[in-house]
PDB file of C-alpha atoms in Angstrom:
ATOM      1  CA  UNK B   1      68.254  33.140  27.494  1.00 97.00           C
ATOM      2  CA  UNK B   2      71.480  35.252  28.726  1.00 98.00           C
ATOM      3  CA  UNK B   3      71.160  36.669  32.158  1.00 98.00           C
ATOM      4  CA  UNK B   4      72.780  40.307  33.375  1.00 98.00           C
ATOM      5  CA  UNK B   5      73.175  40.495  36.877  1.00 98.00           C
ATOM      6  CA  UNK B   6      73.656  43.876  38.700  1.00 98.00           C
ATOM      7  CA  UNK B   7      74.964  43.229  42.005  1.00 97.00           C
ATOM      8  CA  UNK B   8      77.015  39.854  40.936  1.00 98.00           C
ATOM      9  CA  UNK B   9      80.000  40.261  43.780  1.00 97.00           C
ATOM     10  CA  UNK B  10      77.603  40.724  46.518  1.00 96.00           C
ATOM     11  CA  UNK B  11      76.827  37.974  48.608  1.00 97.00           C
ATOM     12  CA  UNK B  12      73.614  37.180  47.293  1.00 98.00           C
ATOM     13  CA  UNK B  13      74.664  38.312  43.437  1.00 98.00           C
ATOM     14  CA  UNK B  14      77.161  35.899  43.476  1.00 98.00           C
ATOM     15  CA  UNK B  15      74.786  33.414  43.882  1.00 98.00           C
ATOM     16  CA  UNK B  16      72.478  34.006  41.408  1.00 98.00           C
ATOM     17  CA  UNK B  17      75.575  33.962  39.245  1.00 98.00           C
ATOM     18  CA  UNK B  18      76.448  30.282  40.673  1.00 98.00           C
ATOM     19  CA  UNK B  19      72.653  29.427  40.262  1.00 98.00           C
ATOM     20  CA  UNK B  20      72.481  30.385  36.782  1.00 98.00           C
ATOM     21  CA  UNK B  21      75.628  28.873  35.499  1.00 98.00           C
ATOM     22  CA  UNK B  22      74.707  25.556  37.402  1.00 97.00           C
ATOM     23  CA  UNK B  23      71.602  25.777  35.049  1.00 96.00           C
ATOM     24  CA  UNK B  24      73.828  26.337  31.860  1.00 97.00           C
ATOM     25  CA  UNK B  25      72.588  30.053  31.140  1.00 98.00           C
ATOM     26  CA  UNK B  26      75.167  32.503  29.729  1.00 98.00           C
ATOM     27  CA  UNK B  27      75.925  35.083  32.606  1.00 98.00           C
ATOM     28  CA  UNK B  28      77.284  38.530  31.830  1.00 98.00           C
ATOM     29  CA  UNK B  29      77.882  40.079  35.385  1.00 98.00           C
ATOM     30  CA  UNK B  30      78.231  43.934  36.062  1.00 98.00           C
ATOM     31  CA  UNK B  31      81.036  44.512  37.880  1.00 97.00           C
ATOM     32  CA  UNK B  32      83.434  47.872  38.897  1.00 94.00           C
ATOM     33  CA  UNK B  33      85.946  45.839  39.902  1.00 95.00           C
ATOM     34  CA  UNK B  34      87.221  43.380  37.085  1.00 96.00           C
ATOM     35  CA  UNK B  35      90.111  42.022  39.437  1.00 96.00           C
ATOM     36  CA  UNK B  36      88.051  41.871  42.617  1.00 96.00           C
ATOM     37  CA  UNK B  37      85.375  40.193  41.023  1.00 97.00           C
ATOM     38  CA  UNK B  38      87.240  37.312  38.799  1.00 97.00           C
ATOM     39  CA  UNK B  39      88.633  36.517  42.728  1.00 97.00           C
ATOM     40  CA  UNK B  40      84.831  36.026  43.438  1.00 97.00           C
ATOM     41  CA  UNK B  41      82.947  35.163  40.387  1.00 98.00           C
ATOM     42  CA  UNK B  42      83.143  31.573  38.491  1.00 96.00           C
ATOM     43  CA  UNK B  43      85.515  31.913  35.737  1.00 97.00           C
ATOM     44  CA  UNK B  44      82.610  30.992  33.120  1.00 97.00           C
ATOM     45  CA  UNK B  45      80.812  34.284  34.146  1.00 98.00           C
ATOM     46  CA  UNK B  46      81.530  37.372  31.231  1.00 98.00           C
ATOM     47  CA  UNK B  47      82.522  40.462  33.817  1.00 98.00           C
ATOM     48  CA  UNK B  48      81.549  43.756  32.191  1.00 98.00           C
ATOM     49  CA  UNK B  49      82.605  46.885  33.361  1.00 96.00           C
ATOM     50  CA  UNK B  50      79.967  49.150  34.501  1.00 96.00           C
ATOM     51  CA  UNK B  51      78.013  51.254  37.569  1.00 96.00           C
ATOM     52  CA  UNK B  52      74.166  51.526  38.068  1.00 97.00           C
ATOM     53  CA  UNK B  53      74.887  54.732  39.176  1.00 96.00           C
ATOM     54  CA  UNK B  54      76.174  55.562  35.360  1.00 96.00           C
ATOM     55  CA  UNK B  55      73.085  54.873  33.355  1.00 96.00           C
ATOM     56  CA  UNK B  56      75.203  55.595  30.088  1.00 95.00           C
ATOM     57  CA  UNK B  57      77.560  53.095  31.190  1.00 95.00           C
ATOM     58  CA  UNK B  58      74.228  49.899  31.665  1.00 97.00           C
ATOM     59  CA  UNK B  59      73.626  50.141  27.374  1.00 92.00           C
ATOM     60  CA  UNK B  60      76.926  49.024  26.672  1.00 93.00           C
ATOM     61  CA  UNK B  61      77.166  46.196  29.030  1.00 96.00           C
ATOM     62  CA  UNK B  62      73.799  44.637  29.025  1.00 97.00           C
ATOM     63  CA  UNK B  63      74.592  43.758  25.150  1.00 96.00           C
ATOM     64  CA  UNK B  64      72.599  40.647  24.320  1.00 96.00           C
ATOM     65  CA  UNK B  65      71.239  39.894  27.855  1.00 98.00           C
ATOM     66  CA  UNK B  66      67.752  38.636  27.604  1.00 98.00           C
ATOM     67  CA  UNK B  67      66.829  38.688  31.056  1.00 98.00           C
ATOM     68  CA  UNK B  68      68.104  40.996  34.230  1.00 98.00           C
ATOM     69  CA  UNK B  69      68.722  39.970  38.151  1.00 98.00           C
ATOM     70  CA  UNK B  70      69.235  42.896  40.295  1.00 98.00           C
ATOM     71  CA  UNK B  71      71.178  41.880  43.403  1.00 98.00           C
ATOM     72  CA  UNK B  72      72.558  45.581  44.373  1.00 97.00           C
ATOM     73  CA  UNK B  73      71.816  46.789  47.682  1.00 92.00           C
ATOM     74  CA  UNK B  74      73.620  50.193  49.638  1.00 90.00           C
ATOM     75  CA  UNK B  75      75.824  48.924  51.841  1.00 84.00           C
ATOM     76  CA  UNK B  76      75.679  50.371  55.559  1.00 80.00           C
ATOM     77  CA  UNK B  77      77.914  53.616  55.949  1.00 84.00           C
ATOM     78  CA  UNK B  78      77.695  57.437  56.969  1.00 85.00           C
ATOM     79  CA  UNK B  79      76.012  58.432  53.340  1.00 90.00           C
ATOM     80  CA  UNK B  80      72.757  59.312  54.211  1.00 91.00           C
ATOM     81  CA  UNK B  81      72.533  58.972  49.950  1.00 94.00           C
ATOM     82  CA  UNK B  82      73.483  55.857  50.228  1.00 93.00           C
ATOM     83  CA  UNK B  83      70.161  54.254  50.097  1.00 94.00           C
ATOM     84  CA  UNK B  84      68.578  56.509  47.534  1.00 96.00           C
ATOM     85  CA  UNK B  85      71.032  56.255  44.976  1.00 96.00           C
ATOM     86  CA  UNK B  86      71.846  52.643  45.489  1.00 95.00           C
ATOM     87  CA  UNK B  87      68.068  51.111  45.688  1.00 96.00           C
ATOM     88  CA  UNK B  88      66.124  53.625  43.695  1.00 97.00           C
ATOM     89  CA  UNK B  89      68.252  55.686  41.614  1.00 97.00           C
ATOM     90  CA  UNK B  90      70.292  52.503  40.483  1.00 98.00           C
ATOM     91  CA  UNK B  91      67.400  50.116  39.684  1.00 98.00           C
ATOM     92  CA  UNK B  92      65.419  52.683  37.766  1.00 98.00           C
ATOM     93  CA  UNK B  93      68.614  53.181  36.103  1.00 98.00           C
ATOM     94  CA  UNK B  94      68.839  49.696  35.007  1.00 98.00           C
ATOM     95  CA  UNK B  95      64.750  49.385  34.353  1.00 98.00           C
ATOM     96  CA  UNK B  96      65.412  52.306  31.716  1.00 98.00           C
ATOM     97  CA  UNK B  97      67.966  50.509  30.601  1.00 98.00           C
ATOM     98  CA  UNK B  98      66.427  47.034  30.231  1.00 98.00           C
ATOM     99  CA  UNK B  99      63.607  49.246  28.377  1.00 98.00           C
ATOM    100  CA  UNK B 100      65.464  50.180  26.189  1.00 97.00           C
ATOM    101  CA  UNK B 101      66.469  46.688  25.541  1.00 96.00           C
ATOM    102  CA  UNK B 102      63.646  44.769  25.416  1.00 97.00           C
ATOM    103  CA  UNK B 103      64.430  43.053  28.209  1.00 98.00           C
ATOM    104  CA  UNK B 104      61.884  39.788  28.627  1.00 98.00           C
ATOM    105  CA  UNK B 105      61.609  39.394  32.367  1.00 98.00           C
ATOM    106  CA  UNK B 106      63.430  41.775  35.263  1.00 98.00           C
ATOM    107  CA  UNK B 107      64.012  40.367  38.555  1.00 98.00           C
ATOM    108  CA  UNK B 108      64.504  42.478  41.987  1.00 98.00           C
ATOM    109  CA  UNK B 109      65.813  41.030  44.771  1.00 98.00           C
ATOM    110  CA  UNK B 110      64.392  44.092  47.878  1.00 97.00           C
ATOM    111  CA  UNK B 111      63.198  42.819  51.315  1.00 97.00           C
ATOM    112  CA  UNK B 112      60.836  42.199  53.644  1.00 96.00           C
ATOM    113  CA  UNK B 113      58.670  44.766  55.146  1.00 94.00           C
ATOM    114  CA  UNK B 114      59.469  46.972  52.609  1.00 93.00           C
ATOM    115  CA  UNK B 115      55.990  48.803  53.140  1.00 90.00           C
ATOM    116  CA  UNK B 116      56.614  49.332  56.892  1.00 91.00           C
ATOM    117  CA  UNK B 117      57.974  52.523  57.453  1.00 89.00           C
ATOM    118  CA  UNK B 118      58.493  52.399  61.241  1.00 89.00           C
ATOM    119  CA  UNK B 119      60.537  49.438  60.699  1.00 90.00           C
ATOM    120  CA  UNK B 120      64.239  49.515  62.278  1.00 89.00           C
ATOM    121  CA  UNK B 121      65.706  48.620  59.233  1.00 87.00           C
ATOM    122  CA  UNK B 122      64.554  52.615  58.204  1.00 87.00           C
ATOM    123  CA  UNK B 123      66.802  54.189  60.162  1.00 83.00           C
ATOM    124  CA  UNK B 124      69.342  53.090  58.158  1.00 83.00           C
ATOM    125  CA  UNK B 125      68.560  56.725  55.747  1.00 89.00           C
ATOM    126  CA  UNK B 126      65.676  55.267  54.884  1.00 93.00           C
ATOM    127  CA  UNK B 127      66.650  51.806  53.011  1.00 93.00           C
ATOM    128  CA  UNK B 128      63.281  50.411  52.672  1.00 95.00           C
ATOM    129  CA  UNK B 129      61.482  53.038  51.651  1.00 95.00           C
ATOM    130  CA  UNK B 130      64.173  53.567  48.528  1.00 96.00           C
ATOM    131  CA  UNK B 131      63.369  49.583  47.561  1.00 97.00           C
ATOM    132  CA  UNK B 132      59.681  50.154  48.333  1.00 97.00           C
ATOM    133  CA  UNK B 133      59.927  53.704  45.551  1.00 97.00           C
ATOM    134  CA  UNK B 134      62.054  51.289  43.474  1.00 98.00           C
ATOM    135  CA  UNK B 135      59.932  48.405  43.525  1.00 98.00           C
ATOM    136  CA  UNK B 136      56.360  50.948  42.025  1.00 98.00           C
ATOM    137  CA  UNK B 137      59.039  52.307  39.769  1.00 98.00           C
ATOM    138  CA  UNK B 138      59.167  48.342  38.344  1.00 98.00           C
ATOM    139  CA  UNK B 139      55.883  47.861  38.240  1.00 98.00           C
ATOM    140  CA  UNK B 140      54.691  51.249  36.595  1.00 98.00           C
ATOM    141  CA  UNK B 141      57.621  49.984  33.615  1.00 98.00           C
ATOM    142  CA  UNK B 142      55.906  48.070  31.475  1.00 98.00           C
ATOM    143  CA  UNK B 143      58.372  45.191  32.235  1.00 98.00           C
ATOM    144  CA  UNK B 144      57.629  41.229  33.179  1.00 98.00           C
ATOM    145  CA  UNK B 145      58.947  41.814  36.453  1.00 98.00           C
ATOM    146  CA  UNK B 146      59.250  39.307  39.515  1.00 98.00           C
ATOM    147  CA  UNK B 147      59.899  40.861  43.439  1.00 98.00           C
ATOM    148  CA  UNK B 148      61.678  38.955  45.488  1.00 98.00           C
ATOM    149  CA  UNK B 149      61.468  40.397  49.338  1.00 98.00           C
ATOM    150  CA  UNK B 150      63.495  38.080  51.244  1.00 98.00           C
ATOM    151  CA  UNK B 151      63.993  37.857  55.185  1.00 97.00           C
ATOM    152  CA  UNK B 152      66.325  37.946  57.015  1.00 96.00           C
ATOM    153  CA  UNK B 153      69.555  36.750  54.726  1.00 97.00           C
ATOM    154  CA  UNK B 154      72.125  34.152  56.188  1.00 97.00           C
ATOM    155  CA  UNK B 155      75.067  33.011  53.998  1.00 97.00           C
ATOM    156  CA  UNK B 156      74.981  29.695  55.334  1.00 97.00           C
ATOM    157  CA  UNK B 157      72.693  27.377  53.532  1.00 97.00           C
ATOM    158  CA  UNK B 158      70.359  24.853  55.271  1.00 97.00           C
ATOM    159  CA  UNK B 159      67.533  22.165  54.882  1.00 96.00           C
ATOM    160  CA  UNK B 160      65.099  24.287  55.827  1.00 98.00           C
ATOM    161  CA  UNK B 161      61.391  24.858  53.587  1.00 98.00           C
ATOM    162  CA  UNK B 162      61.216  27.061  51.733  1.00 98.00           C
ATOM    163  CA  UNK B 163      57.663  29.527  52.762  1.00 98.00           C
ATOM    164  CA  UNK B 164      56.061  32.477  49.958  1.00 98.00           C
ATOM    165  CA  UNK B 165      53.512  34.455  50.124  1.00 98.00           C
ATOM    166  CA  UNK B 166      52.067  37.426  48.955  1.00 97.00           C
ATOM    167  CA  UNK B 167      53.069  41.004  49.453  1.00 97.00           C
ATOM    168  CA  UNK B 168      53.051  42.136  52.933  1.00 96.00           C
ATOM    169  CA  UNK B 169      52.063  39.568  54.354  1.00 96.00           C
ATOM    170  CA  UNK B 170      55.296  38.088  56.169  1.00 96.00           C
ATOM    171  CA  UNK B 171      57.190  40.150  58.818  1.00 94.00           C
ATOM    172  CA  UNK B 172      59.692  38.045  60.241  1.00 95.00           C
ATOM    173  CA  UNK B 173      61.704  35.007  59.438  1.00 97.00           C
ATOM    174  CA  UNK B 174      64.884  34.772  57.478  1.00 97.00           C
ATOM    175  CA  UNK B 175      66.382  32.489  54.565  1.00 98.00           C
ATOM    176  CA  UNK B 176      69.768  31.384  53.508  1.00 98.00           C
ATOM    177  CA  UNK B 177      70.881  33.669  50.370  1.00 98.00           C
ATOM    178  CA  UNK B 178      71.540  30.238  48.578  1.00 98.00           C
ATOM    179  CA  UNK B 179      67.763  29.830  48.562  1.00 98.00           C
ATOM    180  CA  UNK B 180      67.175  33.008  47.786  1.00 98.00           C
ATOM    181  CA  UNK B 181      69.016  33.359  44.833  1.00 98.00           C
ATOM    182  CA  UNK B 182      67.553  29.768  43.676  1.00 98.00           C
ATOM    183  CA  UNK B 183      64.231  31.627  43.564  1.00 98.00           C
ATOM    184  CA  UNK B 184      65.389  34.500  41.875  1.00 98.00           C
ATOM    185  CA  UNK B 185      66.546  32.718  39.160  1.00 98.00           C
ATOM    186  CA  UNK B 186      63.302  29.911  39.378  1.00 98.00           C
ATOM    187  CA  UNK B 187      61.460  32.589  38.745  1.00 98.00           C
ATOM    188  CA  UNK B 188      62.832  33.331  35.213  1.00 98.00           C
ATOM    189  CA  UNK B 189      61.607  30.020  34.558  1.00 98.00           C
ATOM    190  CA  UNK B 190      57.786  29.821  36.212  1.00 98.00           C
ATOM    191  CA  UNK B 191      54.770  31.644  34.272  1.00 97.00           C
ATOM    192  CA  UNK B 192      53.061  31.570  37.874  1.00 98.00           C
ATOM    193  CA  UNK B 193      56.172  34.485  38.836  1.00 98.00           C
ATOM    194  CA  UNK B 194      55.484  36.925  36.441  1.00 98.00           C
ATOM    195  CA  UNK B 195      54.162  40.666  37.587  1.00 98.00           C
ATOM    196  CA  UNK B 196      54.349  39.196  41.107  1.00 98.00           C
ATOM    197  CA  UNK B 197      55.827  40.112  44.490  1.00 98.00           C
ATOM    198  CA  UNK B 198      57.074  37.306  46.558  1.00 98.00           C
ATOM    199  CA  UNK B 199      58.011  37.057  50.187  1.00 98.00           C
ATOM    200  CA  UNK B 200      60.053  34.616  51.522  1.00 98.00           C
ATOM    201  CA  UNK B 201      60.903  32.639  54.029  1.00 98.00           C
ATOM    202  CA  UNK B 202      62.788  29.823  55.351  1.00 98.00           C
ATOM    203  CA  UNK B 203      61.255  27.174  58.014  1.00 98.00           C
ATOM    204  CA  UNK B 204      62.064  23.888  59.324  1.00 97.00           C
ATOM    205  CA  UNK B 205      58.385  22.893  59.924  1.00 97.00           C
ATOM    206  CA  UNK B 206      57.467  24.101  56.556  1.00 97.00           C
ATOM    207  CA  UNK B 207      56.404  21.277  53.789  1.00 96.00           C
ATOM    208  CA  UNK B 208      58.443  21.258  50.855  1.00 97.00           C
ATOM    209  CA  UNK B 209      57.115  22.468  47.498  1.00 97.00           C
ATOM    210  CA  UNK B 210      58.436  22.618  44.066  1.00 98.00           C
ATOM    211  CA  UNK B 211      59.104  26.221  43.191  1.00 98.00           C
ATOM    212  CA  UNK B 212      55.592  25.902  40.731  1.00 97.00           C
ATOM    213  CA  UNK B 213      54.160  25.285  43.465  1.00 98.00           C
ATOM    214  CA  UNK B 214      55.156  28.300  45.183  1.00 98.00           C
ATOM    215  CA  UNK B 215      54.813  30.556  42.851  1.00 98.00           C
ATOM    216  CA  UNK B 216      51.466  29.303  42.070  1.00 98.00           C
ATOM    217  CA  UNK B 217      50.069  30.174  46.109  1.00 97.00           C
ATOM    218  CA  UNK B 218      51.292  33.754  45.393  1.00 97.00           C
ATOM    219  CA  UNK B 219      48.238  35.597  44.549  1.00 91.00           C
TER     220      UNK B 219
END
């Protein structure tokens, strides 16, 4: 297995890239920003130079990836693009391009209530309907896919359970990104997270469960 992650500075990319090297998997991370990210990323990560926004630029640096985390999200500004081109135009940019490879399983990470669409979050030109068009673009690919819809997303990690369910089915709630990005790359691992969208959680009452577990409830 070699993982490409789109996304790797952000805060939740670069966890997925500390979650996979902690599980020894070769990491090639897309970056635009080779110094930037080497002041970011672990050392052991490879950095490859490209955009999601340059499809022609996503052949070249996937290489020999075998499997693909998507961690990009548009970051809040006065381009009422932002949203498309970042979380639809991007990711179908990089499902084309993990067609074209033969990629083996494609992870998203999108969001909660990603099917609401009077949800505040919306106002914001639209953000979660881009990862909800992104999200059917994924599943109309052909791919092994896994959806990861996340709450809200703290950087600090705690003890709390981790709760999934099935699509649209939580609301509220949020989760450290540390937990979120251990699911992410769980799910690379779990038959029971193939072709499925998970929401989650994070909750101090919840019981514990090994991610099998988990990923078995999801229906």
């Amino acid at each position: 297995m070699k993982a490409f992650v789109a996304g790797a500075t952000g805060e939740t990319g670069r966890r997925i890239v500390q979650e996979l090297i902690a599980r020894n998997i070769p990491v090639r991370a897309l970056v635009r920003d080779i110094e930037k990210a080497r002041g970011i990323l672990s050392p052991e990560a490879e950095l490859v130079v490209g955009d999601v926004l340059q499809p022609e630029s996503l052949t070249a640096a996937l290489g020999d990836s075998t499997v693909l985390l998507v961690a990009t999200g548009a970051k809040p500004s006065f381009d009422p693009t932002g949203p498309y081109k970042v979380d639809f135009e991007g990711t179908k940019n990089l499902v084309e391009a993990a067609k074209a490879k033969g990629i083996e399983h494609f992870v998203l990470v999108s969001s909660l209530c990603t099917s609401q669409l009077f949800h505040p979050l919306n106002l914001f030109w639209l953000i979660l309907v881009w990862k909800k068009q992104a999200e059917e673009y994924i599943q109309k690919s052909g791919l092994t896919y896994t959806i990861v819809r996340p709450g809200g997303l703290k950087n600090e990690d705690n003890s709390d359970a981790i709760v999934m369910q099935s699509a649209d089915t939580l609301f509220d709630g949020s989760i450290p990104r540390q937990k979120v990005a251990q699911v992410a790359v769980e799910a690379l691992f779990e038959a029971d997270a193939r072709n499925k969208i998970v929401e989650i959680v994070a909750k101090p009452e919840a019981t514990s469960k090994t991610f099998g577990e988990l990923f078995a409830n999801v229906a």
